[in-house]
mmCIF file of C-alpha atoms and ligand atoms in Angstrom:
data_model
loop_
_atom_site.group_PDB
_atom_site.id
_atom_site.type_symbol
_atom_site.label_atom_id
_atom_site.label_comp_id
_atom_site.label_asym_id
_atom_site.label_seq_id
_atom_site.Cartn_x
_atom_site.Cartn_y
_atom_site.Cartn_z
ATOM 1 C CA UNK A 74 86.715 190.637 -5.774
ATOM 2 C CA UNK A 75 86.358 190.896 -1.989
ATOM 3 C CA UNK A 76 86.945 187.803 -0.221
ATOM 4 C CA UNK A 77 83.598 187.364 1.976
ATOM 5 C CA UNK A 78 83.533 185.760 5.757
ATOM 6 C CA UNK A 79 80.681 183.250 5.792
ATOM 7 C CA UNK A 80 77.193 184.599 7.046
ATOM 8 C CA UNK A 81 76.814 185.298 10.607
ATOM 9 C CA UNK A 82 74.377 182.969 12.627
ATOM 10 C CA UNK A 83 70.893 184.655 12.617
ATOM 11 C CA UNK A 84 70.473 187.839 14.697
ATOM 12 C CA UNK A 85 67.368 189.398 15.773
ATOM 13 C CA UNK A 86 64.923 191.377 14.029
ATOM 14 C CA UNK A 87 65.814 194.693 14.229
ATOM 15 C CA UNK A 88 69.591 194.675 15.213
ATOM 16 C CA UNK A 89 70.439 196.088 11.805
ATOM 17 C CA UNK A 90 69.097 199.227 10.347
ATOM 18 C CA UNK A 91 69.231 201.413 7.124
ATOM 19 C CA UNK A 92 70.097 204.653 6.881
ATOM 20 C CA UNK A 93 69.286 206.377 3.567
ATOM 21 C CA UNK A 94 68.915 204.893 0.244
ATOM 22 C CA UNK A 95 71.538 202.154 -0.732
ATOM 23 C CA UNK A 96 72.193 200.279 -3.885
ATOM 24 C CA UNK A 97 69.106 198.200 -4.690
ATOM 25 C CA UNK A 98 71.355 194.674 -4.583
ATOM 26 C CA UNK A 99 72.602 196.069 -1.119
ATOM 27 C CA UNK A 100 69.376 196.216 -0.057
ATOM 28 C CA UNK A 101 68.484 193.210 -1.126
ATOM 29 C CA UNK A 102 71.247 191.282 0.568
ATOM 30 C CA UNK A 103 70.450 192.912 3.679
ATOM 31 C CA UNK A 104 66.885 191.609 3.360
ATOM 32 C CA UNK A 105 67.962 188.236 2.343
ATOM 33 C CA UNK A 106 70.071 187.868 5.797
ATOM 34 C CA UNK A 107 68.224 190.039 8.552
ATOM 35 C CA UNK A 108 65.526 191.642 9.401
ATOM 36 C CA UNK A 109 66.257 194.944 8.415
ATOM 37 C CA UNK A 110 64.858 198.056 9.566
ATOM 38 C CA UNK A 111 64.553 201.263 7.682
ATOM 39 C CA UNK A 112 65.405 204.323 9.549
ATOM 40 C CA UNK A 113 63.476 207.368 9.096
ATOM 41 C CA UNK A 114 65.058 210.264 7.657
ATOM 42 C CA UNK A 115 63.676 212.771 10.858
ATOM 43 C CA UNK A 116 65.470 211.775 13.822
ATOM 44 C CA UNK A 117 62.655 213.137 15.791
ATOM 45 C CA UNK A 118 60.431 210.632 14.669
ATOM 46 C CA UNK A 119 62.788 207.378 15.669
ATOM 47 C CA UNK A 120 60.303 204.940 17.945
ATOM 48 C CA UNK A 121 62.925 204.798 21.025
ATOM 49 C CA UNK A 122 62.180 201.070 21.319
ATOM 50 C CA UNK A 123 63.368 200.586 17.396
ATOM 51 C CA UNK A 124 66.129 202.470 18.374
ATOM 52 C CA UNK A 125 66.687 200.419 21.410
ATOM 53 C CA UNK A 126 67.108 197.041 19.272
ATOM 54 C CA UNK A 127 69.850 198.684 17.034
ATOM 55 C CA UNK A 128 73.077 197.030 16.780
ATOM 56 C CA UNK A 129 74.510 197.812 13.099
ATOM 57 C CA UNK A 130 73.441 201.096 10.414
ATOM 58 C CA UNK A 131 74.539 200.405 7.278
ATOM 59 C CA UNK A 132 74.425 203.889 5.272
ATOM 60 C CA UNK A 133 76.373 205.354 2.149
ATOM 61 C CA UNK A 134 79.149 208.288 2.449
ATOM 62 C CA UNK A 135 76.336 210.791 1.135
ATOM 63 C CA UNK A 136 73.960 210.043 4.451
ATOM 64 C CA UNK A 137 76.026 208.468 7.040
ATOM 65 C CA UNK A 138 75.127 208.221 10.810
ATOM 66 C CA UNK A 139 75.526 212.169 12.048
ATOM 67 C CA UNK A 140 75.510 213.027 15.678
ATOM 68 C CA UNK A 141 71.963 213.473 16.415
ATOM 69 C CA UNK A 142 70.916 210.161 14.939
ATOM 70 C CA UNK A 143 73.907 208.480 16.716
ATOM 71 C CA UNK A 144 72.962 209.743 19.745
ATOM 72 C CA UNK A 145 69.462 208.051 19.527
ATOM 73 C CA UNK A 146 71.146 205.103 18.989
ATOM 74 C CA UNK A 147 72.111 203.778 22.709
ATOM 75 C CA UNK A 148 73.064 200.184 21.340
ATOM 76 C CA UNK A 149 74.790 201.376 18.324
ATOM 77 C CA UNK A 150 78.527 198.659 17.618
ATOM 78 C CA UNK A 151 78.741 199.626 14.313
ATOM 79 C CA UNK A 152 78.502 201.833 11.107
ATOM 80 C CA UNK A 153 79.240 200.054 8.032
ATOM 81 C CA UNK A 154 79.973 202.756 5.015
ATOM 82 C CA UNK A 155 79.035 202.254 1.661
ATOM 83 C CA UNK A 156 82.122 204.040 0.014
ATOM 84 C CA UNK A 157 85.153 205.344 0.980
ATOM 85 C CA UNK A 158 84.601 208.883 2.239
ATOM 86 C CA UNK A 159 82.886 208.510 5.953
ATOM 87 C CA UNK A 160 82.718 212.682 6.451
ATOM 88 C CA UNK A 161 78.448 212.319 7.144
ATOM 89 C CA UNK A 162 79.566 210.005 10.024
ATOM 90 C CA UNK A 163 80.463 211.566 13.627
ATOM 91 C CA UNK A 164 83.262 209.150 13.696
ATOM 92 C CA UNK A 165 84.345 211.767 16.655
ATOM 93 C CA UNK A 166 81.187 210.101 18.837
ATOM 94 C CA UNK A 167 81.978 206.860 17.248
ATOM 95 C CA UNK A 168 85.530 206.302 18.862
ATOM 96 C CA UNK A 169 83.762 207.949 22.149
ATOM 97 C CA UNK A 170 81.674 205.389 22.603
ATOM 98 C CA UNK A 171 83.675 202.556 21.116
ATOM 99 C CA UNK A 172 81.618 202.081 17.844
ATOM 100 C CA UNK A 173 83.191 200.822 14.918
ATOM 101 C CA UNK A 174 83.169 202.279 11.488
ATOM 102 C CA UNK A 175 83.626 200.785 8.555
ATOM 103 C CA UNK A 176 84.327 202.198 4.948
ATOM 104 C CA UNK A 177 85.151 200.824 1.835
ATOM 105 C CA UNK A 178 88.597 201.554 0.267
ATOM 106 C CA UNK A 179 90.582 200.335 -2.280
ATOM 107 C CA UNK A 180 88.140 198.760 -4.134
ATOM 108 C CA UNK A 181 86.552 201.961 -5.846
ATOM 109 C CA UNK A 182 90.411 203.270 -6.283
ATOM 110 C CA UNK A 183 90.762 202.683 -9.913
ATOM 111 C CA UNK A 184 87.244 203.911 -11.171
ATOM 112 C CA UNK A 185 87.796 207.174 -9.174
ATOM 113 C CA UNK A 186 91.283 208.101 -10.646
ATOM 114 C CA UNK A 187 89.573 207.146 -14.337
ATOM 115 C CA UNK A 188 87.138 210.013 -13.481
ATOM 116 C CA UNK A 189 89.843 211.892 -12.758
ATOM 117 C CA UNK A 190 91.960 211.719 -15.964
ATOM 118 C CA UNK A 191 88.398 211.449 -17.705
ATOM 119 C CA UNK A 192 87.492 215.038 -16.358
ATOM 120 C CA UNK A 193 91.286 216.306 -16.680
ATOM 121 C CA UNK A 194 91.077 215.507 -20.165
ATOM 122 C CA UNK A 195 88.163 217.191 -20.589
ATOM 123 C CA UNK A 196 88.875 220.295 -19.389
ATOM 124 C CA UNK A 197 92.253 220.675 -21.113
ATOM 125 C CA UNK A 198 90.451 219.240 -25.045
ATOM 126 C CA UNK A 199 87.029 220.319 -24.520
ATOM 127 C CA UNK A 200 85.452 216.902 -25.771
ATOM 128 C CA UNK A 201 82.349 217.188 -24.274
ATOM 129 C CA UNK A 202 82.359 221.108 -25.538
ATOM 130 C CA UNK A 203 83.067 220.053 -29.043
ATOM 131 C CA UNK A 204 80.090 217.449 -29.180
ATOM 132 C CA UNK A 205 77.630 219.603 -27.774
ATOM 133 C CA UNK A 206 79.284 222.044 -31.116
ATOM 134 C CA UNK A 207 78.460 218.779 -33.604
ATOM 135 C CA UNK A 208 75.292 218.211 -32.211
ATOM 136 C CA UNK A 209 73.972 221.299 -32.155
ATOM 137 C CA UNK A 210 74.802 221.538 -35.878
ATOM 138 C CA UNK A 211 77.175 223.975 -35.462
ATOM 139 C CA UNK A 212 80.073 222.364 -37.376
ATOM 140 C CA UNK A 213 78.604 223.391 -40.854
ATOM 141 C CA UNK A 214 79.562 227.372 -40.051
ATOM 142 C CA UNK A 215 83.349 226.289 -39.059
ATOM 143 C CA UNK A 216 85.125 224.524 -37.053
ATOM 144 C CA UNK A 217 85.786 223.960 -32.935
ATOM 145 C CA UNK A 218 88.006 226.792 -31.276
ATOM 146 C CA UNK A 219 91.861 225.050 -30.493
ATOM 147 C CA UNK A 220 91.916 223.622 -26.940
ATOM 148 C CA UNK A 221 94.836 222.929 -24.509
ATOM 149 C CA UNK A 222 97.405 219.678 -24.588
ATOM 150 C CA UNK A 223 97.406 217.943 -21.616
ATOM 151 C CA UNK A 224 100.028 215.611 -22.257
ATOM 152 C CA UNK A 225 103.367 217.076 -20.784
ATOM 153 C CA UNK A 226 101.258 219.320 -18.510
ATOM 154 C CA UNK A 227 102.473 220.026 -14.706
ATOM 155 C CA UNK A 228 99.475 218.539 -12.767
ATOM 156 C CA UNK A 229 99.025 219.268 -8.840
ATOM 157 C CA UNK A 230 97.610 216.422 -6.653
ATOM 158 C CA UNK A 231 96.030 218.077 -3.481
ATOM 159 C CA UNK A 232 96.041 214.797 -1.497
ATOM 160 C CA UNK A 233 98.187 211.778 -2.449
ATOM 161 C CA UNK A 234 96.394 208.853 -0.817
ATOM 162 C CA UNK A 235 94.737 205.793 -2.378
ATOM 163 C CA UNK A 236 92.785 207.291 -5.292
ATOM 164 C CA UNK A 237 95.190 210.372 -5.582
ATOM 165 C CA UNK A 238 98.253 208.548 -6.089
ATOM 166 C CA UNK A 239 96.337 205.924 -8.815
ATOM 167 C CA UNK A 240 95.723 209.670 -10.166
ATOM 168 C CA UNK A 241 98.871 210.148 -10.439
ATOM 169 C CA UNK A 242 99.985 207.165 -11.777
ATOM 170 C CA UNK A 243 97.599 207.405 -14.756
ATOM 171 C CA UNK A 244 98.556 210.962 -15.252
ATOM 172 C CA UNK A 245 102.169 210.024 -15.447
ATOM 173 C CA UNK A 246 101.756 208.278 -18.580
ATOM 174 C CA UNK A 247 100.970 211.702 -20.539
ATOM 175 C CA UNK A 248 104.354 212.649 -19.484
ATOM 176 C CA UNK A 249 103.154 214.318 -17.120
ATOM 177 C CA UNK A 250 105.052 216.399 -14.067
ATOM 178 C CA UNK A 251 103.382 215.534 -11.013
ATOM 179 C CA UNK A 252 103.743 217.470 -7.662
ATOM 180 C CA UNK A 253 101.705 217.007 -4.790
ATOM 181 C CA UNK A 254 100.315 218.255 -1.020
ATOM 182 C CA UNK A 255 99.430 216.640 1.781
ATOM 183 C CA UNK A 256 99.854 217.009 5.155
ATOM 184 C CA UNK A 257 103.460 214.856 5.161
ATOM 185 C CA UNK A 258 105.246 213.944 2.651
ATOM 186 C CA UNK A 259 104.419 210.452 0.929
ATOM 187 C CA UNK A 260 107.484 207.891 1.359
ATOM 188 C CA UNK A 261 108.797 205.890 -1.349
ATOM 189 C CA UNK A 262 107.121 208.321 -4.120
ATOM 190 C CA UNK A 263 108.639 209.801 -7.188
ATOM 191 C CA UNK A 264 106.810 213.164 -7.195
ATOM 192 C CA UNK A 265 107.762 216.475 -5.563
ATOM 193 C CA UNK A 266 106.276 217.317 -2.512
ATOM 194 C CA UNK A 267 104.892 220.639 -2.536
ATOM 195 C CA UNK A 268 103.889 222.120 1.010
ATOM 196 C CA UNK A 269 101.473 224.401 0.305
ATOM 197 C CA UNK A 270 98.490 224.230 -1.577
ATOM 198 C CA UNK A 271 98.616 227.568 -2.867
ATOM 199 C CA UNK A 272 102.013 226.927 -4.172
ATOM 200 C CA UNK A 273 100.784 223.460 -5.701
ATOM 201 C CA UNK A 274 98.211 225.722 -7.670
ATOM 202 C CA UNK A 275 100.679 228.261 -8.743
ATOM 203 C CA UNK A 276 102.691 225.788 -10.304
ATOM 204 C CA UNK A 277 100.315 223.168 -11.638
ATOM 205 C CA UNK A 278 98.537 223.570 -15.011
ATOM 206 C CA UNK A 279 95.307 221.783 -13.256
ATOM 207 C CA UNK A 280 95.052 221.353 -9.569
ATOM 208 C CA UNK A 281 93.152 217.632 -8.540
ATOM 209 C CA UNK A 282 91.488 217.397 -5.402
ATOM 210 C CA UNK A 283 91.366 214.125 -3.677
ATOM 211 C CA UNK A 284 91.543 215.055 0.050
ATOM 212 C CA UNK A 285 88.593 213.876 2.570
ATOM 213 C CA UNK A 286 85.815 216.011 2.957
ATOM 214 C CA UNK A 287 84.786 217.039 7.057
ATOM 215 C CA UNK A 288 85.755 219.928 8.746
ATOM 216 C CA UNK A 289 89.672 219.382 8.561
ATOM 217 C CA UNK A 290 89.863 220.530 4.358
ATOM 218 C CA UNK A 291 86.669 222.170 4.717
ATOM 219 C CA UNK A 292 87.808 225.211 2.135
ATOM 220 C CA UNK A 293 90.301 224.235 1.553
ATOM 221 C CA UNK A 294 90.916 225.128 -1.877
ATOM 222 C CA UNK A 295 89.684 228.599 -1.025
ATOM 223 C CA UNK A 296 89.516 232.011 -3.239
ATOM 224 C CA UNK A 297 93.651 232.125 -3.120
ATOM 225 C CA UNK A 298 94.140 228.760 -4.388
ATOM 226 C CA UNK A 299 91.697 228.950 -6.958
ATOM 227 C CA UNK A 300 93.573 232.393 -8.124
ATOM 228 C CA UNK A 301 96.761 230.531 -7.513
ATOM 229 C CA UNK A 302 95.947 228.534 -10.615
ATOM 230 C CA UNK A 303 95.983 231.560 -12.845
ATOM 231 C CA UNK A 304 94.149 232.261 -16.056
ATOM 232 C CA UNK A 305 95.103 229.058 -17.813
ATOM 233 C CA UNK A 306 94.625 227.124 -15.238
ATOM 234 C CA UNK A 307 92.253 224.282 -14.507
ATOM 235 C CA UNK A 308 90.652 222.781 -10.751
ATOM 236 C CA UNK A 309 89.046 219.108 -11.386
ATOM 237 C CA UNK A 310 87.474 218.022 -8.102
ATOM 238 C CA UNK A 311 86.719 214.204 -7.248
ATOM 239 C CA UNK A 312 86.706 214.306 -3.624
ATOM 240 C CA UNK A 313 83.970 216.479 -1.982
ATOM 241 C CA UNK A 314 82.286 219.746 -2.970
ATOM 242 C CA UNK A 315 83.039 220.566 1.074
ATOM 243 C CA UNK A 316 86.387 221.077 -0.019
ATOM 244 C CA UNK A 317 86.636 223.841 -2.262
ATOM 245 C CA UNK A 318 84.878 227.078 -1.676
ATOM 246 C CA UNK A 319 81.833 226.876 -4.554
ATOM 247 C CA UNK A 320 81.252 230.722 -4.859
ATOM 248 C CA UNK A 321 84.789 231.590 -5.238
ATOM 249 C CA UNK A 322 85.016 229.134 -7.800
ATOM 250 C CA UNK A 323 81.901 230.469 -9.308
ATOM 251 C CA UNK A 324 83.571 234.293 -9.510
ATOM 252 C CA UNK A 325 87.412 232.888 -10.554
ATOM 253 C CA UNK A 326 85.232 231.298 -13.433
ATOM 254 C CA UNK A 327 83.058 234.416 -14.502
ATOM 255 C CA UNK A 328 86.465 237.266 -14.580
ATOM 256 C CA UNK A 329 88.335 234.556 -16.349
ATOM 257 C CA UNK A 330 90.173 234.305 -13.218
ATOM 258 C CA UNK A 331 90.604 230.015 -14.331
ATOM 259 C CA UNK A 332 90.149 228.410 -17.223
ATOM 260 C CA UNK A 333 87.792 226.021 -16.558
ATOM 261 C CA UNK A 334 86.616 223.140 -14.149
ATOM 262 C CA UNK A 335 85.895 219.779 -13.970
ATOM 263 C CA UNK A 336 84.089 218.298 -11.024
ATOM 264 C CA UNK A 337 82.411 215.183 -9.967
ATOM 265 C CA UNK A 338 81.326 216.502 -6.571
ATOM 266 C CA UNK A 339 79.673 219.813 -4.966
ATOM 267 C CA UNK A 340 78.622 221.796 -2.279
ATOM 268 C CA UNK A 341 75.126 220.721 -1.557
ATOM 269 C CA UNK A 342 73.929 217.839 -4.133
ATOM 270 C CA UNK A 343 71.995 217.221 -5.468
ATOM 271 C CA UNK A 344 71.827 220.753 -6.213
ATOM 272 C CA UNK A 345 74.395 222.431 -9.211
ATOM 273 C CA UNK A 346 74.441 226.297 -8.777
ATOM 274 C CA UNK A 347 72.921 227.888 -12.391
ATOM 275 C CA UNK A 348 75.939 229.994 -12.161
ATOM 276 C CA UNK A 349 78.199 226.739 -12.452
ATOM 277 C CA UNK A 350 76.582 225.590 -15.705
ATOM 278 C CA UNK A 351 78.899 226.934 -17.862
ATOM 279 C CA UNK A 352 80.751 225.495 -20.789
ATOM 280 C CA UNK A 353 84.112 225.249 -19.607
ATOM 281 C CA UNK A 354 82.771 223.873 -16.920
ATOM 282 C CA UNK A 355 82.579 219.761 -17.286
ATOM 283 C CA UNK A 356 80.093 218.535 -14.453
ATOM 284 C CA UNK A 357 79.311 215.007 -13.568
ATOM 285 C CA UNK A 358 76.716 213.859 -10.679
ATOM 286 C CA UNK A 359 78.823 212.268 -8.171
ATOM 287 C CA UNK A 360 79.758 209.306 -10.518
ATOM 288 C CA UNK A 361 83.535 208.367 -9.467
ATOM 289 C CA UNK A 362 83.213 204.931 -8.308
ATOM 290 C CA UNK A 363 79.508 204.398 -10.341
ATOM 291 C CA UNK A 364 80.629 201.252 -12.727
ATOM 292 C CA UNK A 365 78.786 198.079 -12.114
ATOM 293 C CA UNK A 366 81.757 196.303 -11.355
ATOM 294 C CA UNK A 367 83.185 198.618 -8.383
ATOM 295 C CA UNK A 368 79.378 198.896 -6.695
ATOM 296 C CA UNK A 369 79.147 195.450 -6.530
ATOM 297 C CA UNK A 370 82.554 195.288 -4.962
ATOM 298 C CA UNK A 371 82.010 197.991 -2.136
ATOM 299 C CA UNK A 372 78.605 195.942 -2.010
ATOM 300 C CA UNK A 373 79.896 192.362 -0.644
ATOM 301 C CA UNK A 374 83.056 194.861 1.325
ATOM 302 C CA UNK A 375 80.273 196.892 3.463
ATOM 303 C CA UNK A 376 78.432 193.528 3.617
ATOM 304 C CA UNK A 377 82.176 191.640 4.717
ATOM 305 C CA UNK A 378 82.541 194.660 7.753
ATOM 306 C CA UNK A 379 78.846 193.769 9.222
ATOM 307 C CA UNK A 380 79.259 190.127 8.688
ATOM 308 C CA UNK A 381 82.269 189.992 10.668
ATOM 309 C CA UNK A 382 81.174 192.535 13.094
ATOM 310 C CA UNK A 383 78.087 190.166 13.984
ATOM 311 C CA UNK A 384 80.606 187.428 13.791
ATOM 312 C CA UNK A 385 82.826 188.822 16.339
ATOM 313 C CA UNK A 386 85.434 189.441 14.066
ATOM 314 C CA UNK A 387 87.907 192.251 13.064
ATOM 315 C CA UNK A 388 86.740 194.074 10.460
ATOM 316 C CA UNK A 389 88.061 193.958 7.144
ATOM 317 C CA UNK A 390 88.346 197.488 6.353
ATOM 318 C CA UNK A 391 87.860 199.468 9.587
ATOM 319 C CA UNK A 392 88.622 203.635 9.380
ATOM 320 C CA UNK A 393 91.234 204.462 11.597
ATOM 321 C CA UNK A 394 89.760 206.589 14.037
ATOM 322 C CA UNK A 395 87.372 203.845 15.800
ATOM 323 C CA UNK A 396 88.476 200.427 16.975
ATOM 324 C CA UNK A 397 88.858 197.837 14.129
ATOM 325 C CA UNK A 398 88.322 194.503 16.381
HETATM 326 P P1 NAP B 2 93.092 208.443 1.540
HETATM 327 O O1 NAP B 2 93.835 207.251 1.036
HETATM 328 O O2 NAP B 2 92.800 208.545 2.999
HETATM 329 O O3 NAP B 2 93.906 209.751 1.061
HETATM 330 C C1 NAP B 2 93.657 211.016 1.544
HETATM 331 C C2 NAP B 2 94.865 211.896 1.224
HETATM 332 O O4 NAP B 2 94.545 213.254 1.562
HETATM 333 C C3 NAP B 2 96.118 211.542 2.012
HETATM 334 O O5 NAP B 2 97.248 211.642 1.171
HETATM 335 C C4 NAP B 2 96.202 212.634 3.089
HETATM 336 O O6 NAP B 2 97.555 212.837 3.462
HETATM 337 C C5 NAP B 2 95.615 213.807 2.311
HETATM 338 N N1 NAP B 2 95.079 214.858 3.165
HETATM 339 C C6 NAP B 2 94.179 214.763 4.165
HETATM 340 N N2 NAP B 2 93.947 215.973 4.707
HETATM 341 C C7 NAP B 2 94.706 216.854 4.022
HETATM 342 C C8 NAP B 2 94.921 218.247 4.109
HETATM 343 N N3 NAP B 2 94.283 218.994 5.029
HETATM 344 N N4 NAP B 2 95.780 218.833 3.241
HETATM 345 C C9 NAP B 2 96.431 218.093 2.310
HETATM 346 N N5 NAP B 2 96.284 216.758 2.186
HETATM 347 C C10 NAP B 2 95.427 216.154 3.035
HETATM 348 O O7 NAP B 2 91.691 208.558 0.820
HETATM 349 P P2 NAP B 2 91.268 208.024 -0.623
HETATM 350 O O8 NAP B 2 90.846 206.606 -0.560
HETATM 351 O O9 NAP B 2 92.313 208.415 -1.595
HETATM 352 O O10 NAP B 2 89.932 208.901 -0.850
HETATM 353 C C11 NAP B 2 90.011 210.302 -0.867
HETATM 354 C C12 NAP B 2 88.609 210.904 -0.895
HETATM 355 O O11 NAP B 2 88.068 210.822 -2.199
HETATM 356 C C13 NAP B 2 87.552 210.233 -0.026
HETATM 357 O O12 NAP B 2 87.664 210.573 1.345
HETATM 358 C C14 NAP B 2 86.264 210.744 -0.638
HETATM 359 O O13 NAP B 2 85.865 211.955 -0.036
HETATM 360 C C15 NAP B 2 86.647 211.012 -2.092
HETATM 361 N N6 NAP B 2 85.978 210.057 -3.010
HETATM 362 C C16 NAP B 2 85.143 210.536 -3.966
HETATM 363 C C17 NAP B 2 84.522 209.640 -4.826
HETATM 364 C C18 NAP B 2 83.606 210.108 -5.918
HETATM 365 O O14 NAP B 2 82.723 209.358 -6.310
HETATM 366 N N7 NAP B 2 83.810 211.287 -6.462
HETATM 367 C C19 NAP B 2 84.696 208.273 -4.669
HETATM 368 C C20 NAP B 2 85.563 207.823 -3.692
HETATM 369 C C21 NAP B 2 86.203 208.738 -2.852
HETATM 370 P P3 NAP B 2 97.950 213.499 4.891
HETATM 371 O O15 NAP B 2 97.122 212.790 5.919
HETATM 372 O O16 NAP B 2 99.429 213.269 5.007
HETATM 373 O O17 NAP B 2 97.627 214.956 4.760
HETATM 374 C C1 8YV B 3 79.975 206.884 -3.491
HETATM 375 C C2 8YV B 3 82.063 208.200 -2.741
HETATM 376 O O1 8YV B 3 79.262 207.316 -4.608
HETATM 377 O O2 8YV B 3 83.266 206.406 -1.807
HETATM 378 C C3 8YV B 3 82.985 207.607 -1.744
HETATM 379 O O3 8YV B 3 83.478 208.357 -0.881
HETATM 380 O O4 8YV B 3 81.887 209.384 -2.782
HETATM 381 C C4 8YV B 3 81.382 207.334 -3.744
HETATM 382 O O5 8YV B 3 82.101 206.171 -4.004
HETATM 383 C C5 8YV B 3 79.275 207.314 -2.255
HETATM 384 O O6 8YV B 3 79.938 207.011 -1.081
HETATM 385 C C6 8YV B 3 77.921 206.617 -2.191
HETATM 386 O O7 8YV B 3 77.094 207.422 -1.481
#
């Protein structure tokens, strides 16, 4: 559990705001201590005197505070993010102006990677696939087609931070070889650095994404990677559907250019293409870091960054772009 600085002394009405739907106990504490005000989803619509009044947003990665509605915001100190990934937030404005932002990382690590292997085992033994078969009553005319072993598998980790090197780390103990890319080489690691992404695909069995999303890996895992992988090979994504190029996914899947996918994450979600429905497809909505446990933990960090913010403090987990105290 996250250590907590004590409540802040009162501030006034309207000094912190809401932007987009947050977990209900979130909410709730926000209630509890201030007098919170909702922000409405059309910009356009802000009263410029509510606007005026507003200190601290607290939002979740899949709303944020983009640039128009930070730039109605003249008062704006700080963003507080409810998860890790801040990519909806103009953090680019942000360190402009000298507003903090504040994400919450760590804490959501382990559930994340779980997803991971959860999906990467999946893919490779069909689970879900086979249930769907014994539900559907199938079993009685014969049995489930043979799947894939993942265990002793070469498995490519495109971005070896936090949550990609807990992936790692689980993965390891199916005897596992592990390579990874990032942008430089991880110290004090026992994997292979692999520079290229491409060449992590070619010579991975399944490729994991757990890069940032924003512009910077924005396609990243475009039409080559995804062919890099070859015909037996799998992409699970966990980070953002930004990152990999959805339609060239959706056409590597229908020639049989990749066996299969397993993704967490998409383009534009809610919204699953039809086309991506598939069954060697394994799709989950957005549910990495969804345990009761881990939301209440990024619940009391977020609420930690603001206290401490209106507290005068540094912040407990600032991003590193914007000033931290
Ligand atoms: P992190 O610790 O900052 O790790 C990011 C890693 O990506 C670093 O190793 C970084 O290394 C690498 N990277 C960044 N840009 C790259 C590029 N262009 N090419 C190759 N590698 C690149 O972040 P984290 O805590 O592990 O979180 C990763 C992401 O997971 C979050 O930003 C979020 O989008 C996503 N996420 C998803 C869920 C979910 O529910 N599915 C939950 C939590 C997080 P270099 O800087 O050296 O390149
Ligand atoms: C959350 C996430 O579901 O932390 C992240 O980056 O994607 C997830 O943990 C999301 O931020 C809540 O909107």
């Amino acid at each position: 559990m996250t250590n907590l600085p004590d409540s802040a002394s009162p501030v006034a009405p309207g000094t912190v705001a809401q932007a987009g739907p947050l977990l209900e106990s979130l909410q709730q504490s926000l209630r509890d201590e201030y007098s919170v005000v909702r922000l409405p989803d059309d910009v356009a619509t802000l009263d410029p005197a509510v606007a005026a009044a507003v200190r601290a947003v607290v939002t979740s990665g899949r709303v944020g505070v983009g640039s128009e509605l930070m730039a109605a915001l003249p008062n704006l100190e700080i963003v507080t993010n409810f998860g890790v990934g801040y990519d909806t937030t103009d953090v680019a404005q942000a360190a402009a102006r000298g507003i903090r932002v504040a994400n919450t990382p760590d804490v959501l690590t382990d559930c994340v990677a779980d997803t991971a292997l959860g999906l990467m085992l999946d893919v490779f033994r069909r689970f879900g696939a086979s249930e769907r078969f014994l539900r559907d009553g199938r079993w009685e005319s014969g049995g489930f087609p043979l799947t894939r072993r993942f265990s002793g598998s070469t498995v490519g980790v495109l971005g070896l931070g936090r949550i990609g090197q807990a992936i790692a780390r689980r993965a390891a103990a199916f005897d596992t070889t592990i390579l990874y890319t990032t942008r430089r080489p991880v110290e004090g690691v026992p994997w292979e650095h692999v520079p290229s992404a491409v060449d992590l695909a070619r010579r991975s069995d399944v490729l994991v994404v757990a890069v940032p999303g924003g512009a910077s890996t924005e396609g990243l895992v475009d039409a080559e990677v995804i062919r890099a992988l070859g015909p037996d090979g799998f992409l699970v994504n966990i980070a953002r559907g930004s990152v990999v190029d959805e339609d060239a996914l959706i056409v590597a899947l229908e020639s049989g250019e990749i066996a299969g996918a397993g993704l967490d994450v998409f383009a534009h979600e809610p919204h699953v293409p039809e086309r991506l429905i598939r069954d060697d497809v394994t799709l989950l909505p957005h549910v990495g870091s969804g345990t009761t446990e881990t939301r209440q933990d990024m619940r009391d960090l977020t609420l930690a960054n603001l206290r401490a913010h209106l507290a005068g403090e540094p912040l407990p987990t600032p991003v590193p772009e914007t000033p931290a105290g």
